Coordinates of C-alpha atoms in Angstrom, one line a residue:
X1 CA -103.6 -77.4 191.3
X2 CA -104.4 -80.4 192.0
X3 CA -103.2 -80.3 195.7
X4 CA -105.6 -77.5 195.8
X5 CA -108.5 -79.6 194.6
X6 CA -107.6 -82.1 197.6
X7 CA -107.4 -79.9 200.7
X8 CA -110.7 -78.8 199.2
X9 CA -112.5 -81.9 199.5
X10 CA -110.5 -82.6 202.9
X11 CA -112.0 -79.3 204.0
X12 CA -115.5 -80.3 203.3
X13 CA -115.5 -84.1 204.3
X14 CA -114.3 -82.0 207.8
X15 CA -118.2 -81.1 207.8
X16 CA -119.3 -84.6 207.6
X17 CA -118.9 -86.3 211.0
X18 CA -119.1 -90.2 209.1
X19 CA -116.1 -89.2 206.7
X20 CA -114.0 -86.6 209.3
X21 CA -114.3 -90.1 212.2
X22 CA -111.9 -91.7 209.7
X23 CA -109.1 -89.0 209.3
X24 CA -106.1 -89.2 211.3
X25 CA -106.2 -87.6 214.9
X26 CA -103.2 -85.8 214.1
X27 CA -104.9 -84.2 210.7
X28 CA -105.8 -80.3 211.2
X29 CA -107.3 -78.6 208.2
X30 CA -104.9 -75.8 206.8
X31 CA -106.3 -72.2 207.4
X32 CA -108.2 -69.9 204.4
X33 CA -106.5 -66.7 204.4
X34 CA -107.7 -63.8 203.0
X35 CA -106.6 -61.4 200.4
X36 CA -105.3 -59.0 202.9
X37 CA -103.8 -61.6 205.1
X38 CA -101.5 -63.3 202.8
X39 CA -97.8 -62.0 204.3
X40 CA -96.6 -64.4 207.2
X41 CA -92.7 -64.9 207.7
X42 CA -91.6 -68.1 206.3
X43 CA -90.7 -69.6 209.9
X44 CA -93.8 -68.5 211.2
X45 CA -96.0 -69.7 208.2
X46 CA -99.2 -71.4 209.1
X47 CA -98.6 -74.3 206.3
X48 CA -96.0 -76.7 207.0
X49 CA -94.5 -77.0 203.3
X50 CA -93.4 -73.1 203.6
X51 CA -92.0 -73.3 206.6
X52 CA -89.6 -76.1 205.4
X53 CA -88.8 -73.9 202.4
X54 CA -87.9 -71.4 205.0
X55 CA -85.7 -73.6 206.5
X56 CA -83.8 -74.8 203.3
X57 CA -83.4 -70.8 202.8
X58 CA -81.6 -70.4 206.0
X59 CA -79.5 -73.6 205.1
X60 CA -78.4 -72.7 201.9
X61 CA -75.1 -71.1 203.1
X62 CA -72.0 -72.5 203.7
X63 CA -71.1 -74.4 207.4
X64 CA -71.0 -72.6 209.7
X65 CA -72.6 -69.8 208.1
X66 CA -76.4 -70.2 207.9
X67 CA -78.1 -67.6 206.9
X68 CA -79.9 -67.1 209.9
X69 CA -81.0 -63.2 209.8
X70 CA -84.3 -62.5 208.7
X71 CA -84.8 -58.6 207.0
X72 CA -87.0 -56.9 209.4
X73 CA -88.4 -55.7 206.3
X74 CA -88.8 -58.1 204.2
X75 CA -89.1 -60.7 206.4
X76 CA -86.8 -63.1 204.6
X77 CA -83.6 -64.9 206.0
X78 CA -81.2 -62.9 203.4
X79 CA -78.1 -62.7 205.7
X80 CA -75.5 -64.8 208.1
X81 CA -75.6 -61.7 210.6
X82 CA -77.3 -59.0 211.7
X83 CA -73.6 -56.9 210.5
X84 CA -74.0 -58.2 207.1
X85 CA -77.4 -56.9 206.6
X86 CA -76.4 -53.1 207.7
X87 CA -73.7 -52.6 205.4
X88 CA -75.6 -54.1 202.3
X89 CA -77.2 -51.6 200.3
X90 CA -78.2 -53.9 197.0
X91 CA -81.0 -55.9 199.2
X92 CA -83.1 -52.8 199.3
X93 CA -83.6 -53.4 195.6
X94 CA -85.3 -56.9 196.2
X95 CA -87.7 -56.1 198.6
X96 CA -90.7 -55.8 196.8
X97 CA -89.6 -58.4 194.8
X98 CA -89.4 -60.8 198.0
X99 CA -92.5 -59.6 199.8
X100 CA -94.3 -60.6 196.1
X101 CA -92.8 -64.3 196.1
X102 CA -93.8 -64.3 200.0
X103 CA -97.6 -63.8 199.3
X104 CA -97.4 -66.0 196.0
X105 CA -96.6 -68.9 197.8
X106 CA -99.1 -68.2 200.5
X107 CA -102.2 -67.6 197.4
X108 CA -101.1 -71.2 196.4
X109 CA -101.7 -72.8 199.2
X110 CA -104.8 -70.8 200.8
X111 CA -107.4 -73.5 199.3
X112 CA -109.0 -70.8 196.4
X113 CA -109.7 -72.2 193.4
X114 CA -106.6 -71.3 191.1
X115 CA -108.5 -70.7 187.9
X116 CA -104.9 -69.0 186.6
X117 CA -104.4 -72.5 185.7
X118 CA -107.5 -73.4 184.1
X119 CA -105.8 -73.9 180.7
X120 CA -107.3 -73.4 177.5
X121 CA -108.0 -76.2 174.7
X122 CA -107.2 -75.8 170.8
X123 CA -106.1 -71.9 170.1
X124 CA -108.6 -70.7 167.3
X125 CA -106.8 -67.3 166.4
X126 CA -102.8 -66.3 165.6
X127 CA -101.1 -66.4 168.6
X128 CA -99.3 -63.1 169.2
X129 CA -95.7 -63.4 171.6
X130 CA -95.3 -60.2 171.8
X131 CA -95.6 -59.9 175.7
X132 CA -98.2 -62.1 178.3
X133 CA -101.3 -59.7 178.2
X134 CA -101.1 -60.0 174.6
X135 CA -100.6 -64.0 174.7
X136 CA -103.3 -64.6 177.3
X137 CA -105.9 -62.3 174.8
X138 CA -105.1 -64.1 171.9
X139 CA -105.2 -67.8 173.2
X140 CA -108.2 -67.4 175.4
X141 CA -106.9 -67.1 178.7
X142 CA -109.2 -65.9 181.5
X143 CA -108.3 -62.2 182.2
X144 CA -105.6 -61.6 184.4
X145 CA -106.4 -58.4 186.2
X146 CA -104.1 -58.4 188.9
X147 CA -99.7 -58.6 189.2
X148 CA -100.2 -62.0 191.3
X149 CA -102.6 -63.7 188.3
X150 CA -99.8 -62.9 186.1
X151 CA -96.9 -63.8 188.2
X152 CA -99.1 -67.2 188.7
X153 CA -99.8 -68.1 184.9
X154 CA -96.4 -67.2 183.8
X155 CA -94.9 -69.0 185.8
X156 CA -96.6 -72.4 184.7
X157 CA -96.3 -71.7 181.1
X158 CA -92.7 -70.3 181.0
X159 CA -90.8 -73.7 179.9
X160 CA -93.2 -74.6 177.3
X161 CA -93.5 -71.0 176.0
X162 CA -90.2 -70.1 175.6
X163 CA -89.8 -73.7 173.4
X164 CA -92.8 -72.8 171.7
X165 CA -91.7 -69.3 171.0
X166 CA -88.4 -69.4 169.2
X167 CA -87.5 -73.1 168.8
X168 CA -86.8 -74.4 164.9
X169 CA -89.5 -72.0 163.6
X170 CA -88.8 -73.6 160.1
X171 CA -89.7 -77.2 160.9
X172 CA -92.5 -76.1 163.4
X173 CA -94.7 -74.5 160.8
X174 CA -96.2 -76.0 158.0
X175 CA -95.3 -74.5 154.2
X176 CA -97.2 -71.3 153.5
X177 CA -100.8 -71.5 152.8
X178 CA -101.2 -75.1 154.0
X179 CA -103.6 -75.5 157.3
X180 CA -102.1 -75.5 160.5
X181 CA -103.9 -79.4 161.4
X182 CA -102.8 -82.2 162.8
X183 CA -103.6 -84.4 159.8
X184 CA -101.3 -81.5 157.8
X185 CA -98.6 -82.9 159.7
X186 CA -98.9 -86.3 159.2
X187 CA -95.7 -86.3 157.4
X188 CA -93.7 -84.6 159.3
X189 CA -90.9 -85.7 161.3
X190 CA -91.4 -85.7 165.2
X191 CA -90.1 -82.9 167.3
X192 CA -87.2 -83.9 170.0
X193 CA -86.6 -81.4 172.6
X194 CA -83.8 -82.4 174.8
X195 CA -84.1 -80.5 177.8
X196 CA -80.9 -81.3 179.6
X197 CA -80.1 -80.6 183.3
X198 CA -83.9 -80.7 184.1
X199 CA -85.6 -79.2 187.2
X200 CA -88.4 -77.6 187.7
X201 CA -89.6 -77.7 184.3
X202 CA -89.7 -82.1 184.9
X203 CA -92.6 -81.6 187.5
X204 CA -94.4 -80.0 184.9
X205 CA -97.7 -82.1 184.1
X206 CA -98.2 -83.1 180.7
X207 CA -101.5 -81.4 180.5
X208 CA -99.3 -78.2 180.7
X209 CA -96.8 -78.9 177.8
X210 CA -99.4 -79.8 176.0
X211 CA -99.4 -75.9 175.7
X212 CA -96.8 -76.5 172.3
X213 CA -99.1 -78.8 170.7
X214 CA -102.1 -76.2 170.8
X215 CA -99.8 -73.4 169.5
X216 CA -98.3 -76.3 166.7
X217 CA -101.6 -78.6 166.1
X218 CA -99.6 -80.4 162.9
X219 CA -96.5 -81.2 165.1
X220 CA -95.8 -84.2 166.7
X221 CA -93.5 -83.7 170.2
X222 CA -91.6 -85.9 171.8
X223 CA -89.4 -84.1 174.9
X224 CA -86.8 -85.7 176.4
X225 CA -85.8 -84.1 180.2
X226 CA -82.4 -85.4 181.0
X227 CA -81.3 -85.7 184.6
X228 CA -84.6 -84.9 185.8
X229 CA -85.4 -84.0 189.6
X230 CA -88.0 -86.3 189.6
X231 CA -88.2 -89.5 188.4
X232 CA -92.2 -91.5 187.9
X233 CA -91.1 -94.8 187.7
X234 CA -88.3 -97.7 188.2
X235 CA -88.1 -98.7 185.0
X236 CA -84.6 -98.6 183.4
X237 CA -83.7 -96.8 180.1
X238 CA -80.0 -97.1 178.5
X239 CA -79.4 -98.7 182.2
X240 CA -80.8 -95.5 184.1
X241 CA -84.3 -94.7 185.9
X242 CA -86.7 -93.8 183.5
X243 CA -90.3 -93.1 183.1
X244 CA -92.6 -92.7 179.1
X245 CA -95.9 -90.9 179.2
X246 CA -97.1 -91.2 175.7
X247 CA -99.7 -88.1 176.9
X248 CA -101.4 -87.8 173.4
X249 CA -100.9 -88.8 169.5
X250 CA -99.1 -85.4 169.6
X251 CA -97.5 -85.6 172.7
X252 CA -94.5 -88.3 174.3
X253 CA -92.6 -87.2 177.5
X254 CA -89.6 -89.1 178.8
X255 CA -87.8 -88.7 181.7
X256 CA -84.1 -90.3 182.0
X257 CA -82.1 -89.8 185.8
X258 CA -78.7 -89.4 183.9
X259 CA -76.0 -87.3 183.0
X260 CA -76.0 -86.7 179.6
X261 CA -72.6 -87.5 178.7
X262 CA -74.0 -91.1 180.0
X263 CA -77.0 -91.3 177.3
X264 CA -75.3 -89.3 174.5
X265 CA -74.4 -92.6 172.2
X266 CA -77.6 -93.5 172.1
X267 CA -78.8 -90.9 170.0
X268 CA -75.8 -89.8 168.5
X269 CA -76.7 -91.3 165.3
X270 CA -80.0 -90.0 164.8
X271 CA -79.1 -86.4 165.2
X272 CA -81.0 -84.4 162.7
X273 CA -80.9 -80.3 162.8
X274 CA -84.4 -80.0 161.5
X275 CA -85.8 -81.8 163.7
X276 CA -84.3 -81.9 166.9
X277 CA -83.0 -79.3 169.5
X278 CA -81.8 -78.6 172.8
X279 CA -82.5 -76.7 175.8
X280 CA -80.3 -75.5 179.1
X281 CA -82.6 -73.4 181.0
X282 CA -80.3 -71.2 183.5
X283 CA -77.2 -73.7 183.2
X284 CA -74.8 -72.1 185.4
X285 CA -71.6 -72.1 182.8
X286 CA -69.9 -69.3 184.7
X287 CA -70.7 -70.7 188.4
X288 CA -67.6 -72.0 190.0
X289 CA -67.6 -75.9 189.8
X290 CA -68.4 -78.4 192.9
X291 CA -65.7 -81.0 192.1
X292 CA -63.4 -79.3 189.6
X293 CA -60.1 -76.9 190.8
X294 CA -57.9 -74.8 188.4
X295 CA -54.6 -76.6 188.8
X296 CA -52.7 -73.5 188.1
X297 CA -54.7 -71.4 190.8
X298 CA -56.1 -73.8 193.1
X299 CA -59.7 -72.4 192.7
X300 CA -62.9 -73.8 191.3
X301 CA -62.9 -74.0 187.7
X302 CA -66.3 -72.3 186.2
X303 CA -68.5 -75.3 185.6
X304 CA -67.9 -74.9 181.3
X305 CA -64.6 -75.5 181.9
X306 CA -65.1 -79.0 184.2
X307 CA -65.1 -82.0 183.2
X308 CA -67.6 -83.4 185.4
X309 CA -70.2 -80.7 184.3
X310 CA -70.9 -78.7 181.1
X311 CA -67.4 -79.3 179.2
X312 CA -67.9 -82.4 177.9
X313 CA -71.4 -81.7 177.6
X314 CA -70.9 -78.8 175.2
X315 CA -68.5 -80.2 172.9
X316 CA -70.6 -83.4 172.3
X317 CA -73.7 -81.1 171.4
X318 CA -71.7 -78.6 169.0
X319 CA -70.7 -81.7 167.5
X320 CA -74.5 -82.6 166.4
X321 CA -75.3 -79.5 163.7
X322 CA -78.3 -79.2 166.1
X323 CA -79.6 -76.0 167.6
X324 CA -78.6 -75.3 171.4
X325 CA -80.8 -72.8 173.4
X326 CA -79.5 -71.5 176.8
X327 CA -81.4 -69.1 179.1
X328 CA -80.3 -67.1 182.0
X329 CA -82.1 -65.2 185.0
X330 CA -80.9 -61.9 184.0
X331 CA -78.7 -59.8 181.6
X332 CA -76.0 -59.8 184.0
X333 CA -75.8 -63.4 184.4
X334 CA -76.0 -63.8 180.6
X335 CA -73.3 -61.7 179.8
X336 CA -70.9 -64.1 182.6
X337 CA -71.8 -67.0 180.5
X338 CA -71.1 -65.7 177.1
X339 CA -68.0 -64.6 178.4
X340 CA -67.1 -68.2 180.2
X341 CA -68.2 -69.6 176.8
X342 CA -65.7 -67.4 175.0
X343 CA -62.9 -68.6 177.2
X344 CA -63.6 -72.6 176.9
X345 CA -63.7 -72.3 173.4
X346 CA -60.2 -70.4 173.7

């Protein structure tokens, strides 16, 4: 959004021979596509950030192994060789899929105004979670009238949505018949959401989580993102990077760059089950493990089962009383971690 805002202004101070004098000779404004011109191959891209993404896609394989063949029609690098494409009949179901993210990140970057993101401020009816048209109509989102609006807003909002939605639903509200207000919460205890593992949901901006707070006006949050990707500041925490954004009186986020199996005995004592919970999103229990081997097989252990990864993780967490929420990308990848979760408990 607000990358948007700034090629904007670049864009127009291009008009203004007194302000474009002082820009770097090297500096070319980015194109504006149009709505029927938002497809381009990711190595052919005309903005810079998406062809790098194209390149990490086709570096994402195993040496020697790059994934160098691009779908003729998709248009995405999806395979190591031309072979491997022919006699792979599942990619056919991704291609729409693919040709979707393709023009997504192209809308993003085309220098429109994004009002998808334009959030709204204090909810004034009952939220309904029943599925995202119904959401967006009840919180007073702009209308989203086409598949990329949605695909755009959803995507911001799924982290704090999917807290908002089912986490400690007993502490969250206030008793029956009391007001939803922030002075009717006065005396409730904060909120702690440990989000461990954190990625993409720890380069969020506040202003976004803030989301929780407007569904939960008498709730006070404070969310902890463990091991983030991203870290705002130098300053150190329990001996680790760290950064505190108290955003609002409703609102704290904290960022610490460690595992948590490094942090754990900090808080270990202030555990409460009403008041605090944890988040995985898309762990990865059942993925085989970067550092751990079976010693009876020789292969990688599944990352539960390491311990470097999840293993320890899990056992300290079980050990709190507290609630521990884990998401997946699909069924099928679901079902793999209940099952890997079955066998560590064995």
């Amino acid at each position: 959004m607000f990358t948007c805002s700034l090629l904007a202004t670049l864009r127009c101070l291009g008009h203004f021979p007194a302000y474009s004098a002082s820009l770097p000779k090297c500096w070319k404004p980015l194109p504006t596509l149009s709505d029927n011109n938002l497809f381009h191959p990711f190595s052919k891209s005309p903005f810079p950030a998406v062809c790098v993404r194209g390149e990490a896609i086709q570096h994402a394989g195993e040496l020697p192994l790059w994934v160098k063949y691009k779908c003729p029609d998709c248009r995405w690098p999806i395979h190591c060789l031309e072979e491997h494409w022919q006699v792979d009949e599942e990619h056919k179901k991704y291609y729409s899929c693919l040709w979707e993210v393709n023009e997504d990140e192209h809308d993003l970057r085309r220098g429109r105004k994004l009002w998808e993101f334009q959030l709204p401020g204090a909810y004034e009816e009952a939220i309904s979670f029943a599925n995202w048209d119904l959401f967006w109509y009840t919180s007073g989102f702009p209308s989203m009238d086409t598949g990329q609006s949605r695909r755009h807003a959803s995507k911001l909002l799924t982290y704090p949505l999917t807290i908002g939605s089912i986490a400690l639903c007993t502490t969250l509200h206030v008793p029956p018949g009391a007001p939803d207000t922030e002075k009717a919460g006065a005396a409730k205890p904060q909120i702690r959401v440990f989000i461990l593992g954190a990625h993409a949901e720890s380069s969020l901006p506040p202003h976004v989580w803030e989301q929780l707070c407007m569904l939960f006006p008498s709730c006070h949050f404070h969310l902890l993102f463990i091991r983030p990707q991203h870290t705002w500041s130098s300053i150190q925490l329990y001996g680790f990077p760290s950064y505190t954004v108290p955003y609002s009186l409703q609102l704290t986020v904290m960022g610490i760059q460690a595992k948590y199996s490094e942090v754990h005995q900090h808080f270990e004592e202030l555990f409460s089950p009403y008041a605090d919970v944890f988040f995985l999103f898309s762990p990865g229990f059942s993925f085989p493990s970067m550092t751990s081997v079976s010693e009876l097989h020789g292969t990688p252990l599944p990352q539960i089962n390491s311990p470097t990864e999840w293993g320890p993780v899990m056992t300290v967490l079980l050990e709190t009383c507290c609630s521990v929420i884990v998401t997946r990308f699909s069924p099928a990848d679901m079902e793999r971690d209940i099952c890997s979760l079955e066998c560590w408990r064995l």
